[in-house]
């Protein structure tokens, strides 16, 4: 039996996305949910989980500024997979944010805007969970390059599970096409990374795939996947059900 997170981390690096998800749902039950921004990665991961008939619970951080295409895709996901996506929102409405911080905060201080509309709502949501599942990949940004398939989330103080962390862009799109998985049509218009309408544009030829996010700022992350330096790492986390996928999910 795996008795701590460190040992599970090592084993998980040899697991397929399906095995990582099996372990996650067996180990944490109703205490684990999948976060999705409904980008290409998120769509692949939802499809993988749904194909295993897992008890899939998905939530999204709805900033109030998502593209119409994203909202339509969420509805399509709910219909296709028979799930209800929880919309997690900021305590501040867009109008309330403008009253407090002024108009178009994202043009003045995008970090503050992300903190209010994305990070704070996620923190509140994760306080009720033991683990969360994300679709981040190591080759997306420098901040994600060291992501493990199973790791301790220092920022939010729970287990973080990244089943497709080792996938390449080619792996991702091969999966989507092979399994006829729907995706945001903005991807076909050179939107390689899709967030809020105000802070996302199409990527130009030769640009980095994340260049379309927060253009004009030295910013490539919204803050959800960056650890707070002031938060100390947790001690080893005891996982009473932390067996390998073959043992726990047979």
Tab-separated table of C-alpha atoms in Angstrom:
chain	number	residue	atom	x	y	z
A	1	UNK	CA	0.000	0.000	0.000
A	2	UNK	CA	1.180	3.502	-0.778
A	3	UNK	CA	1.319	5.368	2.512
A	4	UNK	CA	2.357	8.837	1.443
A	5	UNK	CA	2.115	11.259	-1.401
A	6	UNK	CA	5.812	11.135	-2.229
A	7	UNK	CA	5.651	7.431	-3.089
A	8	UNK	CA	2.465	7.906	-5.092
A	9	UNK	CA	4.119	10.693	-7.091
A	10	UNK	CA	6.841	8.346	-8.259
A	11	UNK	CA	4.433	5.596	-9.269
A	12	UNK	CA	2.005	7.962	-10.966
A	13	UNK	CA	4.624	9.072	-13.468
A	14	UNK	CA	4.374	5.589	-15.008
A	15	UNK	CA	0.572	5.638	-15.220
A	16	UNK	CA	-1.618	6.470	-18.194
A	17	UNK	CA	-4.229	9.234	-17.860
A	18	UNK	CA	-6.869	6.553	-17.407
A	19	UNK	CA	-4.924	4.969	-14.547
A	20	UNK	CA	-4.327	8.316	-12.862
A	21	UNK	CA	-8.055	9.071	-12.972
A	22	UNK	CA	-8.948	5.615	-11.666
A	23	UNK	CA	-6.602	6.109	-8.736
A	24	UNK	CA	-7.930	9.609	-8.052
A	25	UNK	CA	-11.596	8.648	-7.908
A	26	UNK	CA	-10.905	5.473	-5.934
A	27	UNK	CA	-8.690	7.280	-3.439
A	28	UNK	CA	-10.744	10.428	-2.876
A	29	UNK	CA	-14.292	9.551	-3.922
A	30	UNK	CA	-16.586	12.556	-3.633
A	31	UNK	CA	-13.667	14.584	-2.322
A	32	UNK	CA	-12.127	15.051	-5.772
A	33	UNK	CA	-13.475	17.078	-8.698
A	34	UNK	CA	-12.196	18.154	-12.095
A	35	UNK	CA	-11.582	21.822	-12.875
A	36	UNK	CA	-11.930	22.768	-16.525
A	37	UNK	CA	-11.625	25.909	-18.589
A	38	UNK	CA	-12.886	23.889	-21.590
A	39	UNK	CA	-9.752	24.367	-23.617
A	40	UNK	CA	-8.529	21.540	-25.812
A	41	UNK	CA	-6.786	19.851	-22.872
A	42	UNK	CA	-9.855	20.018	-20.696
A	43	UNK	CA	-12.038	18.535	-23.401
A	44	UNK	CA	-9.684	15.581	-23.842
A	45	UNK	CA	-9.576	14.910	-20.102
A	46	UNK	CA	-13.354	15.092	-19.702
A	47	UNK	CA	-13.725	12.615	-22.556
A	48	UNK	CA	-11.171	10.217	-21.049
A	49	UNK	CA	-12.971	10.268	-17.707
A	50	UNK	CA	-16.425	9.888	-19.245
A	51	UNK	CA	-15.314	6.859	-21.260
A	52	UNK	CA	-14.450	5.093	-18.012
A	53	UNK	CA	-17.903	5.741	-16.557
A	54	UNK	CA	-16.285	7.391	-13.575
A	55	UNK	CA	-18.284	9.460	-11.131
A	56	UNK	CA	-17.339	12.638	-12.938
A	57	UNK	CA	-17.827	16.004	-11.269
A	58	UNK	CA	-16.672	19.039	-13.242
A	59	UNK	CA	-16.566	22.692	-12.288
A	60	UNK	CA	-15.403	25.776	-14.130
A	61	UNK	CA	-14.341	29.213	-12.966
A	62	UNK	CA	-16.886	31.454	-14.672
A	63	UNK	CA	-15.358	34.927	-14.601
A	64	UNK	CA	-18.362	36.476	-16.278
A	65	UNK	CA	-16.118	37.388	-19.200
A	66	UNK	CA	-15.829	34.087	-21.080
A	67	UNK	CA	-16.335	33.890	-24.836
A	68	UNK	CA	-19.816	32.998	-26.126
A	69	UNK	CA	-18.159	30.011	-27.816
A	70	UNK	CA	-16.942	28.794	-24.418
A	71	UNK	CA	-20.382	29.059	-22.840
A	72	UNK	CA	-21.879	27.148	-25.773
A	73	UNK	CA	-19.205	24.450	-25.440
A	74	UNK	CA	-20.039	24.012	-21.741
A	75	UNK	CA	-23.671	23.400	-22.675
A	76	UNK	CA	-22.563	20.939	-25.355
A	77	UNK	CA	-20.448	19.059	-22.805
A	78	UNK	CA	-23.378	18.798	-20.418
A	79	UNK	CA	-25.569	17.334	-23.145
A	80	UNK	CA	-22.956	14.998	-24.604
A	81	UNK	CA	-21.739	13.519	-21.307
A	82	UNK	CA	-24.877	13.834	-19.202
A	83	UNK	CA	-23.254	15.925	-16.495
A	84	UNK	CA	-23.957	19.275	-14.883
A	85	UNK	CA	-20.982	21.619	-14.849
A	86	UNK	CA	-20.806	23.714	-11.703
A	87	UNK	CA	-20.175	27.399	-12.428
A	88	UNK	CA	-17.925	28.835	-9.720
A	89	UNK	CA	-18.030	32.624	-9.658
A	90	UNK	CA	-16.439	35.560	-7.891
A	91	UNK	CA	-18.279	37.124	-4.975
A	92	UNK	CA	-17.916	40.371	-6.913
A	93	UNK	CA	-20.109	40.800	-9.964
A	94	UNK	CA	-18.438	42.511	-12.934
A	95	UNK	CA	-20.397	45.633	-12.029
A	96	UNK	CA	-19.350	45.395	-8.393
A	97	UNK	CA	-15.726	44.995	-9.394
A	98	UNK	CA	-15.939	48.127	-11.506
A	99	UNK	CA	-17.462	50.066	-8.613
A	100	UNK	CA	-14.614	49.078	-6.292
A	101	UNK	CA	-11.599	48.900	-8.607
A	102	UNK	CA	-12.598	51.101	-11.513
A	103	UNK	CA	-13.441	50.231	-15.108
A	104	UNK	CA	-11.511	47.637	-17.121
A	105	UNK	CA	-9.278	46.482	-14.274
A	106	UNK	CA	-7.701	43.945	-16.634
A	107	UNK	CA	-6.089	46.772	-18.608
A	108	UNK	CA	-4.477	48.282	-15.522
A	109	UNK	CA	-3.725	45.355	-13.223
A	110	UNK	CA	-4.519	41.988	-14.821
A	111	UNK	CA	-3.017	40.135	-11.862
A	112	UNK	CA	-5.537	41.764	-9.537
A	113	UNK	CA	-8.362	41.009	-11.938
A	114	UNK	CA	-7.358	37.335	-12.112
A	115	UNK	CA	-7.017	37.211	-8.332
A	116	UNK	CA	-10.558	38.492	-7.881
A	117	UNK	CA	-12.316	36.609	-10.649
A	118	UNK	CA	-10.353	33.348	-10.751
A	119	UNK	CA	-8.007	32.666	-7.835
A	120	UNK	CA	-10.297	33.686	-4.963
A	121	UNK	CA	-13.314	31.715	-6.245
A	122	UNK	CA	-11.131	28.660	-6.827
A	123	UNK	CA	-9.726	28.897	-3.307
A	124	UNK	CA	-13.230	28.900	-1.868
A	125	UNK	CA	-14.221	25.930	-4.018
A	126	UNK	CA	-11.152	23.835	-3.215
A	127	UNK	CA	-11.629	24.340	0.520
A	128	UNK	CA	-14.394	21.730	0.314
A	129	UNK	CA	-12.274	19.127	-1.522
A	130	UNK	CA	-9.415	16.754	-0.717
A	131	UNK	CA	-8.020	16.797	-4.267
A	132	UNK	CA	-8.588	18.459	-7.627
A	133	UNK	CA	-7.920	17.356	-11.194
A	134	UNK	CA	-6.530	19.674	-13.860
A	135	UNK	CA	-5.623	19.364	-17.539
A	136	UNK	CA	-2.343	21.281	-17.437
A	137	UNK	CA	0.606	20.043	-19.497
A	138	UNK	CA	4.298	20.543	-18.836
A	139	UNK	CA	5.078	22.056	-22.211
A	140	UNK	CA	2.455	24.818	-21.924
A	141	UNK	CA	4.492	27.297	-19.840
A	142	UNK	CA	7.697	27.455	-17.821
A	143	UNK	CA	5.622	27.516	-14.633
A	144	UNK	CA	4.083	24.174	-15.552
A	145	UNK	CA	7.255	22.430	-16.705
A	146	UNK	CA	7.794	20.700	-13.360
A	147	UNK	CA	4.184	19.577	-12.863
A	148	UNK	CA	3.797	16.006	-11.658
A	149	UNK	CA	0.866	13.754	-12.415
A	150	UNK	CA	0.180	13.650	-8.692
A	151	UNK	CA	1.497	16.395	-6.426
A	152	UNK	CA	0.805	18.502	-3.363
A	153	UNK	CA	-0.677	21.888	-4.213
A	154	UNK	CA	1.129	24.327	-1.927
A	155	UNK	CA	-1.060	27.240	-2.940
A	156	UNK	CA	-4.396	25.634	-2.118
A	157	UNK	CA	-3.226	22.946	0.338
A	158	UNK	CA	-4.666	19.788	-1.185
A	159	UNK	CA	-3.623	17.072	-3.625
A	160	UNK	CA	-3.430	18.155	-7.256
A	161	UNK	CA	-3.780	15.624	-10.047
A	162	UNK	CA	-2.576	16.318	-13.607
A	163	UNK	CA	-3.282	13.166	-15.654
A	164	UNK	CA	-2.023	14.515	-19.010
A	165	UNK	CA	0.955	16.458	-17.671
A	166	UNK	CA	3.329	14.567	-19.972
A	167	UNK	CA	1.278	14.949	-23.149
A	168	UNK	CA	2.581	16.972	-26.071
A	169	UNK	CA	0.441	19.223	-28.244
A	170	UNK	CA	0.503	16.479	-30.867
A	171	UNK	CA	-0.711	13.899	-28.336
A	172	UNK	CA	-3.544	16.215	-27.397
A	173	UNK	CA	-4.859	16.914	-30.870
A	174	UNK	CA	-4.393	13.308	-31.964
A	175	UNK	CA	-6.690	12.281	-29.119
A	176	UNK	CA	-9.315	14.896	-29.919
A	177	UNK	CA	-9.454	13.943	-33.589
A	178	UNK	CA	-9.289	10.182	-33.045
A	179	UNK	CA	-12.192	10.279	-30.580
A	180	UNK	CA	-14.207	12.993	-32.328
A	181	UNK	CA	-14.178	15.156	-29.204
A	182	UNK	CA	-15.784	18.600	-29.617
A	183	UNK	CA	-13.609	21.620	-28.933
A	184	UNK	CA	-13.863	25.386	-28.919
A	185	UNK	CA	-14.086	26.641	-32.531
A	186	UNK	CA	-11.854	29.567	-31.574
A	187	UNK	CA	-8.936	27.115	-31.706
A	188	UNK	CA	-9.431	26.943	-35.473
A	189	UNK	CA	-9.065	30.732	-35.615
A	190	UNK	CA	-5.553	30.600	-34.044
A	191	UNK	CA	-6.687	31.043	-30.454
A	192	UNK	CA	-4.234	28.535	-29.025
A	193	UNK	CA	-5.095	29.395	-25.411
A	194	UNK	CA	-8.546	30.685	-24.502
A	195	UNK	CA	-9.489	32.647	-21.407
A	196	UNK	CA	-11.545	35.804	-20.935
A	197	UNK	CA	-12.635	37.931	-23.879
A	198	UNK	CA	-10.739	40.992	-22.661
A	199	UNK	CA	-7.407	39.214	-22.242
A	200	UNK	CA	-7.325	36.759	-25.136
A	201	UNK	CA	-6.507	37.258	-28.794
A	202	UNK	CA	-5.528	35.058	-31.703
A	203	UNK	CA	-1.860	34.106	-31.945
A	204	UNK	CA	0.067	35.471	-34.906
A	205	UNK	CA	2.425	33.352	-37.040
A	206	UNK	CA	5.671	32.656	-35.201
A	207	UNK	CA	4.391	33.711	-31.780
A	208	UNK	CA	4.485	31.604	-28.639
A	209	UNK	CA	1.231	29.648	-28.101
A	210	UNK	CA	0.552	31.703	-24.952
A	211	UNK	CA	1.224	35.059	-26.635
A	212	UNK	CA	-2.478	35.630	-27.078
A	213	UNK	CA	-3.069	35.783	-23.337
A	214	UNK	CA	-2.635	39.145	-21.562
A	215	UNK	CA	-0.928	40.645	-24.600
A	216	UNK	CA	1.194	43.640	-23.668
A	217	UNK	CA	1.937	42.333	-20.177
A	218	UNK	CA	4.729	40.096	-18.899
A	219	UNK	CA	2.130	37.559	-17.835
A	220	UNK	CA	1.479	34.003	-18.989
A	221	UNK	CA	-0.437	32.572	-16.021
A	222	UNK	CA	-3.676	33.591	-14.337
A	223	UNK	CA	-2.365	32.471	-10.942
A	224	UNK	CA	-4.202	29.186	-10.491
A	225	UNK	CA	-1.113	27.081	-11.164
A	226	UNK	CA	1.588	29.187	-9.497
A	227	UNK	CA	2.535	28.376	-5.920
A	228	UNK	CA	2.644	31.116	-3.298
A	229	UNK	CA	6.196	31.337	-2.028
A	230	UNK	CA	4.993	32.189	1.462
A	231	UNK	CA	3.158	28.875	1.800
A	232	UNK	CA	5.345	26.112	3.148
A	233	UNK	CA	5.140	22.648	1.610
A	234	UNK	CA	2.886	20.253	3.435
A	235	UNK	CA	4.386	17.322	5.307
A	236	UNK	CA	3.879	13.922	3.736
A	237	UNK	CA	0.192	13.406	3.124
A	238	UNK	CA	-1.095	10.062	4.298
A	239	UNK	CA	-3.332	8.389	1.693
A	240	UNK	CA	-5.232	5.508	3.200
A	241	UNK	CA	-6.436	4.407	-0.237
A	242	UNK	CA	-3.298	5.275	-2.154
A	243	UNK	CA	-2.784	1.951	-3.907
A	244	UNK	CA	-1.598	1.697	-7.465
A	245	UNK	CA	-4.239	1.635	-10.223
A	246	UNK	CA	-4.117	-2.123	-10.759
A	247	UNK	CA	-4.598	-2.816	-7.048
A	248	UNK	CA	-7.164	-0.177	-6.157
A	249	UNK	CA	-9.253	-0.134	-9.283
A	250	UNK	CA	-9.533	-3.755	-10.377
